[in-house]
Structure formats: structure tokens, C-alpha cells
Short mmCIF file of C-alpha atoms (C1' of nucleotides) in Angstrom, two decimals:
data_model
loop_
_atom_site.label_atom_id
_atom_site.label_comp_id
_atom_site.label_asym_id
_atom_site.label_seq_id
_atom_site.Cartn_x
_atom_site.Cartn_y
_atom_site.Cartn_z
CA MET A 1 -29.74 16.57 14.61
CA GLU A 2 -27.81 14.28 12.89
CA ARG A 3 -24.40 15.11 11.46
CA PRO A 4 -23.22 14.33 8.12
CA LYS A 5 -21.15 10.90 7.91
CA THR A 6 -19.41 9.33 4.88
CA GLU A 7 -18.55 5.74 4.95
CA ILE A 8 -15.22 4.52 3.30
CA THR A 9 -15.12 1.12 3.18
CA LEU A 10 -12.22 -1.02 3.02
CA ASN A 11 -11.68 -3.99 1.30
CA GLY A 12 -7.75 -5.24 2.40
CA THR A 13 -6.48 -5.98 6.53
CA PHE A 14 -7.21 -3.37 8.56
CA THR A 15 -6.93 -3.85 12.24
CA ALA A 16 -8.43 -0.70 13.60
CA SER A 17 -6.88 -1.58 16.95
CA GLU A 18 -3.46 -1.70 15.80
CA CYS A 19 -3.99 1.67 13.98
CA LEU A 20 -5.23 3.10 16.72
CA TRP A 21 -2.21 2.05 18.48
CA PHE A 22 0.09 3.61 16.67
CA LEU A 23 -2.02 6.71 17.06
CA ASN A 24 -1.91 6.74 20.74
CA ARG A 25 1.77 5.43 22.02
CA GLY A 26 1.51 7.84 24.92
CA TYR A 27 3.10 10.99 23.17
CA ASP A 28 2.17 15.02 23.59
CA GLU A 29 0.38 14.98 20.01
CA CYS A 30 -1.15 17.53 19.28
CA LEU A 31 -2.59 17.56 15.40
CA TYR A 32 -5.26 15.27 16.27
CA ARG A 33 -7.36 14.11 19.52
CA LEU A 34 -7.94 10.71 20.26
CA PHE A 35 -11.70 9.07 21.49
CA SER A 36 -12.75 5.57 22.31
CA GLY A 37 -12.49 3.76 18.68
CA GLY A 38 -11.52 6.95 16.85
CA VAL A 39 -9.60 9.93 16.20
CA ARG A 40 -10.83 13.51 15.70
CA ARG A 41 -8.99 15.90 13.45
CA LEU A 42 -9.26 19.45 12.10
CA PHE A 43 -8.64 19.51 8.05
CA LYS A 44 -8.81 22.40 5.29
CA SER A 45 -10.51 21.61 2.18
CA GLY A 46 -10.57 25.21 0.13
CA SER A 47 -11.49 27.55 2.58
CA GLU A 48 -13.60 25.50 4.87
CA LEU A 49 -12.35 23.84 7.91
CA LEU A 50 -13.80 21.31 9.25
CA ILE A 51 -13.64 19.09 12.29
CA VAL A 52 -13.85 15.43 11.60
CA ASP A 53 -14.37 12.55 14.04
CA ILE A 54 -13.17 9.24 12.68
CA HIS A 55 -14.72 6.18 13.63
CA LEU A 56 -12.74 3.25 13.05
CA TYR A 57 -13.97 -0.11 12.19
CA ASP A 58 -12.51 -2.99 10.60
CA ASP A 59 -14.24 -3.61 7.22
CA LYS A 60 -14.56 0.24 6.75
CA ILE A 61 -14.26 4.27 8.40
CA ILE A 62 -16.76 6.84 9.37
CA LEU A 63 -16.14 10.37 9.08
CA GLU A 64 -18.72 11.95 11.15
CA TRP A 65 -18.37 16.16 10.39
CA LEU A 66 -19.05 17.68 13.69
CA ASN A 67 -18.58 21.85 13.12
CA ALA A 68 -20.22 22.10 9.09
CA VAL A 69 -21.55 20.52 6.65
CA PRO A 70 -18.70 20.17 3.67
CA SER A 71 -19.23 20.70 0.10
CA GLY A 72 -18.56 17.35 -1.63
CA LYS A 73 -15.18 19.14 -2.83
CA ALA A 74 -14.09 19.09 0.97
CA VAL A 75 -15.53 15.75 1.34
CA ALA A 76 -13.59 13.66 -1.56
CA GLU A 77 -10.58 15.95 -0.27
CA ILE A 78 -10.78 14.96 2.98
CA ALA A 79 -11.44 11.62 2.35
CA GLU A 80 -7.85 11.21 -0.38
CA THR A 81 -5.85 12.31 2.76
CA ILE A 82 -7.63 10.29 5.81
CA SER A 83 -7.36 7.69 3.28
CA GLU A 84 -3.35 8.31 2.14
CA TRP A 85 -3.10 9.17 6.33
CA LEU A 86 -3.92 5.61 7.04
CA ASP A 87 -2.30 3.69 4.13
CA LEU A 88 -6.01 2.55 2.84
CA GLU A 89 -5.11 1.65 -0.58
CA THR A 90 -1.96 -1.18 0.17
CA ASP A 91 -2.40 -4.51 0.19
CA LEU A 92 -1.16 -5.41 3.57
CA GLU A 93 -1.29 -9.58 2.63
CA VAL A 94 1.17 -9.46 -0.02
CA PHE A 95 3.21 -8.14 2.57
CA TYR A 96 2.95 -10.56 4.98
CA LEU A 97 3.97 -13.67 2.73
CA ALA A 98 7.12 -11.85 2.00
CA ILE A 99 7.98 -11.48 5.58
CA SER A 100 6.89 -15.09 6.22
CA ALA A 101 9.92 -17.14 5.17
CA ASP A 102 11.83 -14.99 8.08
CA PRO A 103 11.59 -16.56 11.19
CA ARG A 104 12.79 -13.82 12.79
CA ILE A 105 10.43 -11.27 11.31
CA ALA A 106 7.73 -13.92 10.34
CA TYR A 107 5.70 -13.31 13.60
CA MET A 108 4.78 -9.67 12.71
CA ALA A 109 2.43 -10.83 10.51
CA THR A 110 -0.10 -12.32 12.99
CA GLU A 111 1.02 -10.14 16.21
CA PHE A 112 1.01 -6.36 14.50
CA SER A 113 -1.64 -8.03 11.81
CA GLY A 114 -4.06 -5.28 9.99
CA LEU A 115 -1.01 -2.41 11.33
CA PRO A 116 -1.31 -0.10 8.25
CA LEU A 117 2.01 1.88 7.35
CA ILE A 118 0.80 5.54 9.30
CA GLY A 119 2.24 8.30 7.13
CA ILE A 120 2.31 12.25 7.22
CA PRO A 121 0.80 13.12 3.91
CA ASP A 122 1.49 16.79 4.07
CA LEU A 123 5.47 16.94 2.84
CA PHE A 124 6.12 19.65 4.72
CA GLU A 125 5.03 18.37 7.81
CA ALA A 126 6.63 15.31 7.10
CA LEU A 127 10.32 17.50 6.51
CA CYS A 128 9.85 19.97 9.39
CA TRP A 129 9.01 16.80 11.85
CA ALA A 130 11.91 14.72 11.15
CA ILE A 131 13.75 17.95 11.28
CA ILE A 132 12.17 19.16 15.03
CA GLY A 133 12.89 15.29 15.94
CA GLN A 134 16.95 14.31 14.85
CA GLN A 135 19.00 13.42 17.41
CA ILE A 136 16.36 13.90 20.58
CA ASN A 137 14.42 11.78 21.99
CA LEU A 138 10.43 11.82 21.11
CA SER A 139 8.67 13.04 23.88
CA PHE A 140 10.70 15.66 23.87
CA ALA A 141 10.18 16.32 20.01
CA TYR A 142 6.44 15.76 20.52
CA LYS A 143 6.78 18.86 23.07
CA ILE A 144 8.42 21.17 20.28
CA LYS A 145 6.06 19.77 17.29
CA ARG A 146 2.93 21.56 19.79
CA ARG A 147 4.61 24.62 20.98
CA LEU A 148 5.30 25.03 16.89
CA VAL A 149 1.95 24.16 16.12
CA GLU A 150 0.10 26.17 18.77
CA ARG A 151 2.36 29.07 17.83
CA PHE A 152 2.02 29.41 14.22
CA GLY A 153 -0.66 26.78 12.98
CA GLU A 154 -4.60 27.99 11.81
CA SER A 155 -6.36 26.57 14.48
CA LEU A 156 -10.09 26.61 15.26
CA VAL A 157 -12.50 26.69 18.39
CA PHE A 158 -15.29 23.82 19.07
CA ARG A 159 -16.40 22.80 22.21
CA GLY A 160 -14.42 24.70 24.22
CA GLU A 161 -10.91 23.30 22.27
CA HIS A 162 -9.06 24.33 20.26
CA TYR A 163 -7.85 21.87 16.59
CA TYR A 164 -4.59 22.94 15.39
CA LEU A 165 -3.32 22.44 11.39
CA PHE A 166 0.36 22.52 10.75
CA PRO A 167 1.70 25.63 10.04
CA SER A 168 2.26 26.35 6.54
CA PRO A 169 5.20 27.49 4.15
CA ALA A 170 3.63 31.01 4.20
CA GLU A 171 3.69 31.07 7.70
CA LEU A 172 6.56 29.59 8.37
CA SER A 173 8.95 30.86 6.02
CA THR A 174 8.49 34.87 7.26
CA LEU A 175 9.44 33.85 10.72
CA THR A 176 13.18 34.51 11.58
CA SER A 177 14.92 32.76 14.72
CA LEU A 178 13.44 35.66 17.14
CA ASP A 179 10.23 34.41 16.16
CA PHE A 180 11.56 30.76 17.92
CA ALA A 181 12.84 31.94 20.99
CA HIS A 182 11.64 30.29 23.78
CA MET A 183 11.17 26.68 21.81
CA GLN A 184 13.86 24.64 22.49
CA LEU A 185 15.19 24.67 18.81
CA SER A 186 18.44 24.66 18.32
CA GLU A 187 19.63 27.52 16.49
CA SER A 188 20.95 25.41 13.22
CA LYS A 189 17.07 23.46 13.45
CA ILE A 190 15.60 26.99 13.12
CA THR A 191 17.82 27.53 10.08
CA TYR A 192 16.45 24.32 8.42
CA LEU A 193 12.83 24.54 9.21
CA ILE A 194 12.92 28.41 7.68
CA ARG A 195 14.52 27.26 4.76
CA VAL A 196 12.45 24.20 3.92
CA ALA A 197 9.86 26.16 4.64
CA GLU A 198 11.08 29.20 2.24
CA SER A 199 11.41 26.53 -0.33
CA PHE A 200 7.85 25.31 -0.23
CA ARG A 201 6.76 28.43 -0.97
CA SER A 202 9.16 29.45 -4.04
CA GLY A 203 7.43 26.22 -5.25
CA GLU A 204 11.60 25.17 -5.55
CA LEU A 205 10.60 22.18 -3.37
CA SER A 206 6.88 20.53 -3.85
CA LYS A 207 5.30 16.91 -3.11
CA ALA A 208 3.75 17.25 -6.76
CA GLY A 209 7.57 18.48 -8.30
CA LEU A 210 8.96 15.52 -6.29
CA MET A 211 6.75 12.82 -7.84
CA LYS A 212 7.52 13.47 -11.09
CA LEU A 213 11.38 12.68 -10.69
CA ASN A 214 12.15 9.59 -12.50
CA ASP A 215 12.87 7.43 -9.54
CA THR A 216 13.51 7.57 -5.94
CA HIS A 217 17.65 8.13 -5.81
CA SER A 218 16.22 11.69 -7.97
CA ARG A 219 13.84 12.34 -5.05
CA ILE A 220 16.05 11.63 -2.31
CA SER A 221 19.32 13.96 -4.37
CA ALA A 222 16.78 16.95 -4.60
CA LEU A 223 15.98 16.74 -1.15
CA VAL A 224 19.58 15.99 0.37
CA SER A 225 20.23 19.43 -1.64
CA ILE A 226 18.62 21.34 1.05
CA LYS A 227 20.90 22.15 4.11
CA GLY A 228 19.22 20.29 6.78
CA ILE A 229 17.77 17.71 5.16
CA GLY A 230 20.65 14.41 5.49
CA GLN A 231 20.04 10.52 4.59
CA TRP A 232 17.68 9.79 7.36
CA THR A 233 15.55 13.03 6.79
CA ALA A 234 15.01 12.12 3.49
CA ASN A 235 14.10 8.75 3.78
CA TYR A 236 12.00 9.67 6.33
CA ALA A 237 10.05 11.67 4.66
CA LEU A 238 9.76 9.62 1.22
CA MET A 239 8.21 6.72 2.96
CA LYS A 240 5.84 8.98 5.27
CA SER A 241 4.96 11.04 2.81
CA LEU A 242 5.63 10.26 -0.52
CA ARG A 243 5.13 6.33 0.22
CA GLU A 244 8.01 4.84 -1.52
CA ARG A 245 7.80 1.89 -0.49
CA SER A 246 12.22 1.44 -0.78
CA CYS A 247 13.00 4.01 1.75
CA ILE A 248 14.75 2.94 4.62
CA PRO A 249 15.54 6.09 7.26
CA TYR A 250 19.22 4.27 8.15
CA ARG A 251 20.92 4.66 11.33
CA ASP A 252 17.43 5.44 12.61
CA ALA A 253 18.07 4.88 15.90
CA GLY A 254 14.64 2.87 17.06
CA LEU A 255 15.59 0.40 13.68
CA LEU A 256 19.25 0.32 15.25
CA ASN A 257 17.66 -0.97 18.28
CA ALA A 258 15.33 -3.48 17.03
CA LEU A 259 17.38 -4.31 14.34
CA LEU A 260 19.98 -5.41 16.68
CA SER A 261 17.18 -7.15 18.93
CA HIS A 262 15.66 -9.31 16.33
CA GLY A 263 19.62 -10.80 15.09
CA ILE A 264 19.76 -9.04 12.43
CA ILE A 265 23.11 -6.74 13.03
CA SER A 266 25.66 -7.94 15.14
CA ASP A 267 26.20 -3.88 16.76
CA LYS A 268 24.82 -0.59 15.79
CA THR A 269 27.86 -0.36 13.20
CA ASP A 270 27.35 -3.32 11.05
CA GLN A 271 26.21 -1.48 8.49
CA ARG A 272 26.67 -4.68 5.77
CA SER A 273 24.16 -6.78 7.40
CA ALA A 274 21.18 -4.45 7.87
CA GLU A 275 22.07 -4.04 4.00
CA ASP A 276 21.89 -7.77 2.83
CA PHE A 277 18.65 -8.15 5.38
CA PHE A 278 16.90 -5.55 3.43
CA ALA A 279 18.01 -6.87 -0.04
CA GLU A 280 16.07 -9.70 0.83
CA PHE A 281 13.09 -7.70 1.20
CA LYS A 282 12.61 -5.38 -1.91
CA GLY A 283 9.74 -3.55 -2.50
CA PHE A 284 8.36 -3.85 1.50
CA GLU A 285 11.85 -1.98 2.63
CA ALA A 286 9.65 0.57 4.32
CA HIS A 287 6.75 -1.18 6.16
CA LEU A 288 9.61 -3.28 7.13
CA VAL A 289 11.20 0.20 9.05
CA PHE A 290 7.30 0.39 10.12
CA TYR A 291 6.91 -2.94 12.06
CA PHE A 292 10.02 -3.13 12.86
CA TRP A 293 9.38 0.47 15.39
CA ARG A 294 5.91 -0.74 15.75
CA SER A 295 7.97 -3.95 18.09
CA LEU A 296 10.41 -1.98 20.13
CA SER A 297 7.28 -1.16 22.15
CA PRO A 298 5.55 -3.83 23.92
CA LYS A 299 3.12 -5.78 23.36
CA ARG A 300 -0.88 -4.10 23.85
"C1'" DT B 1 27.25 12.96 35.76
"C1'" DC B 2 26.63 9.73 32.21
"C1'" DC B 3 24.69 8.13 28.11
"C1'" DC B 4 21.01 8.33 24.54
"C1'" DA B 5 17.33 10.41 21.74
"C1'" DG B 6 13.82 8.54 15.08
"C1'" DG B 7 20.66 13.48 12.53
"C1'" DG B 8 23.44 16.64 10.44
"C1'" DC B 9 27.32 19.50 9.42
"C1'" DA B 10 31.88 21.24 8.92
"C1'" DT B 11 36.28 19.91 9.40
"C1'" DC B 12 40.38 17.26 9.13
"C1'" DA B 13 43.47 13.69 7.54
"C1'" DT C 1 35.91 8.23 2.17
"C1'" DG C 2 35.44 8.20 6.59
"C1'" DA C 3 35.99 9.38 11.33
"C1'" DT C 4 35.13 12.91 14.85
"C1'" DG C 5 33.19 17.29 17.42
"C1'" DC C 6 29.86 20.01 17.71
"C1'" DC C 7 24.50 21.59 17.99
"C1'" DA C 8 20.84 20.91 22.42
"C1'" DT C 9 18.37 19.19 25.87
"C1'" DG C 10 14.91 15.89 28.14
"C1'" DG C 11 14.70 11.78 30.80
"C1'" DG C 12 16.58 7.24 32.36
#
DNA sequence: TCCCAGGGCATCA
DNA sequence: TGATGCCATGGG
């Protein structure tokens, strides 16, 4: 039987292979599975749990609904989430024009052409992921995320395979540190995660609420007022979830390595040179950071 | 064994 | 305001 499909037409510069490169960097990702030419992921819209094969092409994206026929509302919501996730609305050519003036980074426009700033639409997930990943290597961070997701996240079995959603604030906010036993999370991180979950559950913190604030500075202030969220985490979450173009997770270990290897800073304490550099690219800071991260991995 | 990982907090000068 | 120690653990 033919499965229902939904097509998203792409108008801007988009390179499916670059997008898939990021999604398939070799880490133990638990929230989606790669297949040739695309990615399979579980989504929830209202009470509908839907497994979708997302087929990526340079000029379009085809959503193939695997386990059920989605409602019109679910199709619209999930297509919007995927558009946010894969940053389908941004015109990368403007960014490429901006970086073409600097010979140290101009190559990125051709080398990584069509790589979208892949985000994390769910702000709660973005914050939790940032907290989990604080000061540990990414491989280890992905392992911990898998434990968290598989223990507390909603799931659906399709053809014998489990597909998971990231746990909701309601699920995490009721837990105690005992519930996190043997997950290799530090006590402080467990406290931070529960505290952030409580903030979302109570409504004190929300993506919509943050978006209503006047500017980036206000949003960062609101986030860092929560214990466990510092400058790095706040900037990371705003960059990946609210797509704040001016956010820079300063002191990020990977970013510093990339700035060093591109000759932009003289050593990892050279904050001034980093600030001067980013000041030349206002409005493109987040994309620059993402492309610097991309530059850390070898060419495909 | 040592140092680094997509940091943050508490403490102290 | 800035420096230092600590948390926690895998991987090179």
C-alpha cells in the first residue's frame, strides 16, 4: 500500500549531503536513525505519535508517514518542526556573501555550501542537552542522553525497533536524584536538569515566553538566572532553539580550537581577538560558530 | 598517568 | 572583576 507523503519545496541553498553529514557524525544519537538519503524520526502532535522518513534532496524534502495516516494538523505541525530543525527558512547566500570578505573563512562558502544550521526546536531538549554536555566529551554526552531518553522518554515500536521522544518537563520534574542512578550524570547536573524541568512545568520558563522578551540580552538574562545555566548554555540554547543569529557560546572548547586553527585567536584566553572577529560579522555569529564546528571534522 | 572534553558554581582576594 | 578549585568520567 502506498504510504502518504508530504512534499516540502526548498527555495534556498540546501545541500542534502551536508545536512546528512551533520546528522551522521558518528555519535550514538538516540532520537533519530539515518538511512540512505534521509533520516527517520518519531514525532508527536497532540496525541498522534508518528514515525516519519524524511527524504532529503537539494531542492525538496519528502516526508513519508510510516505508521499511520496523519491528521492535517499533525502534518502542518511536524512539517513546521522539521523546517525549524533543519533551518529551511534561512537564506545562506547572504551569509556566504558576508564571509567572502575574510580570506581565513571565505572557503567555507564553497566547502560547506548548503549546510544548514541544524537546530533543536524544543527549547527544553536544547537546554537539557547543553547541561548534559557541559565539560564532557561528545561521545560520552550522547551515551548519557541515550540513557536518559530510553529510561524516561515516550516511545513507539515500529517493525521491532524502538523510537523515542525526548522526555517532557512533566516527566523529568517529578524525579529525584535516585531515579538517575547509574546514568553517570554528576549530582550537580541532575539537580540542574530537574530544576530546568520544574521551570518549564510551572510555566516560569517557556520558548514562547522567551520569544516575547525584547532582545537577546533579556533572554540570556532570563536563562542564566536559573542554576546550572551559564553564558555558554544560554547562548547555545538560543542559537540552536530560538535561532538567535547573534549568539556565540564563548569558551566553547570546539569553537576555541577552530578559532585557533584559523589564526583568529593567538591562544585560548585571547577573548579580545575573538570578540573583534565576531564584531565584523554581526547577524551571522551563530552561523559562523556552526561552520567553525563543521571545520573541526575532516572533509567527507 | 596526564590532559582535554561543545561548563558552571562557590569561594576568595 | 578575575582567578582558582572542584565536580565527574571517558578517551586519547
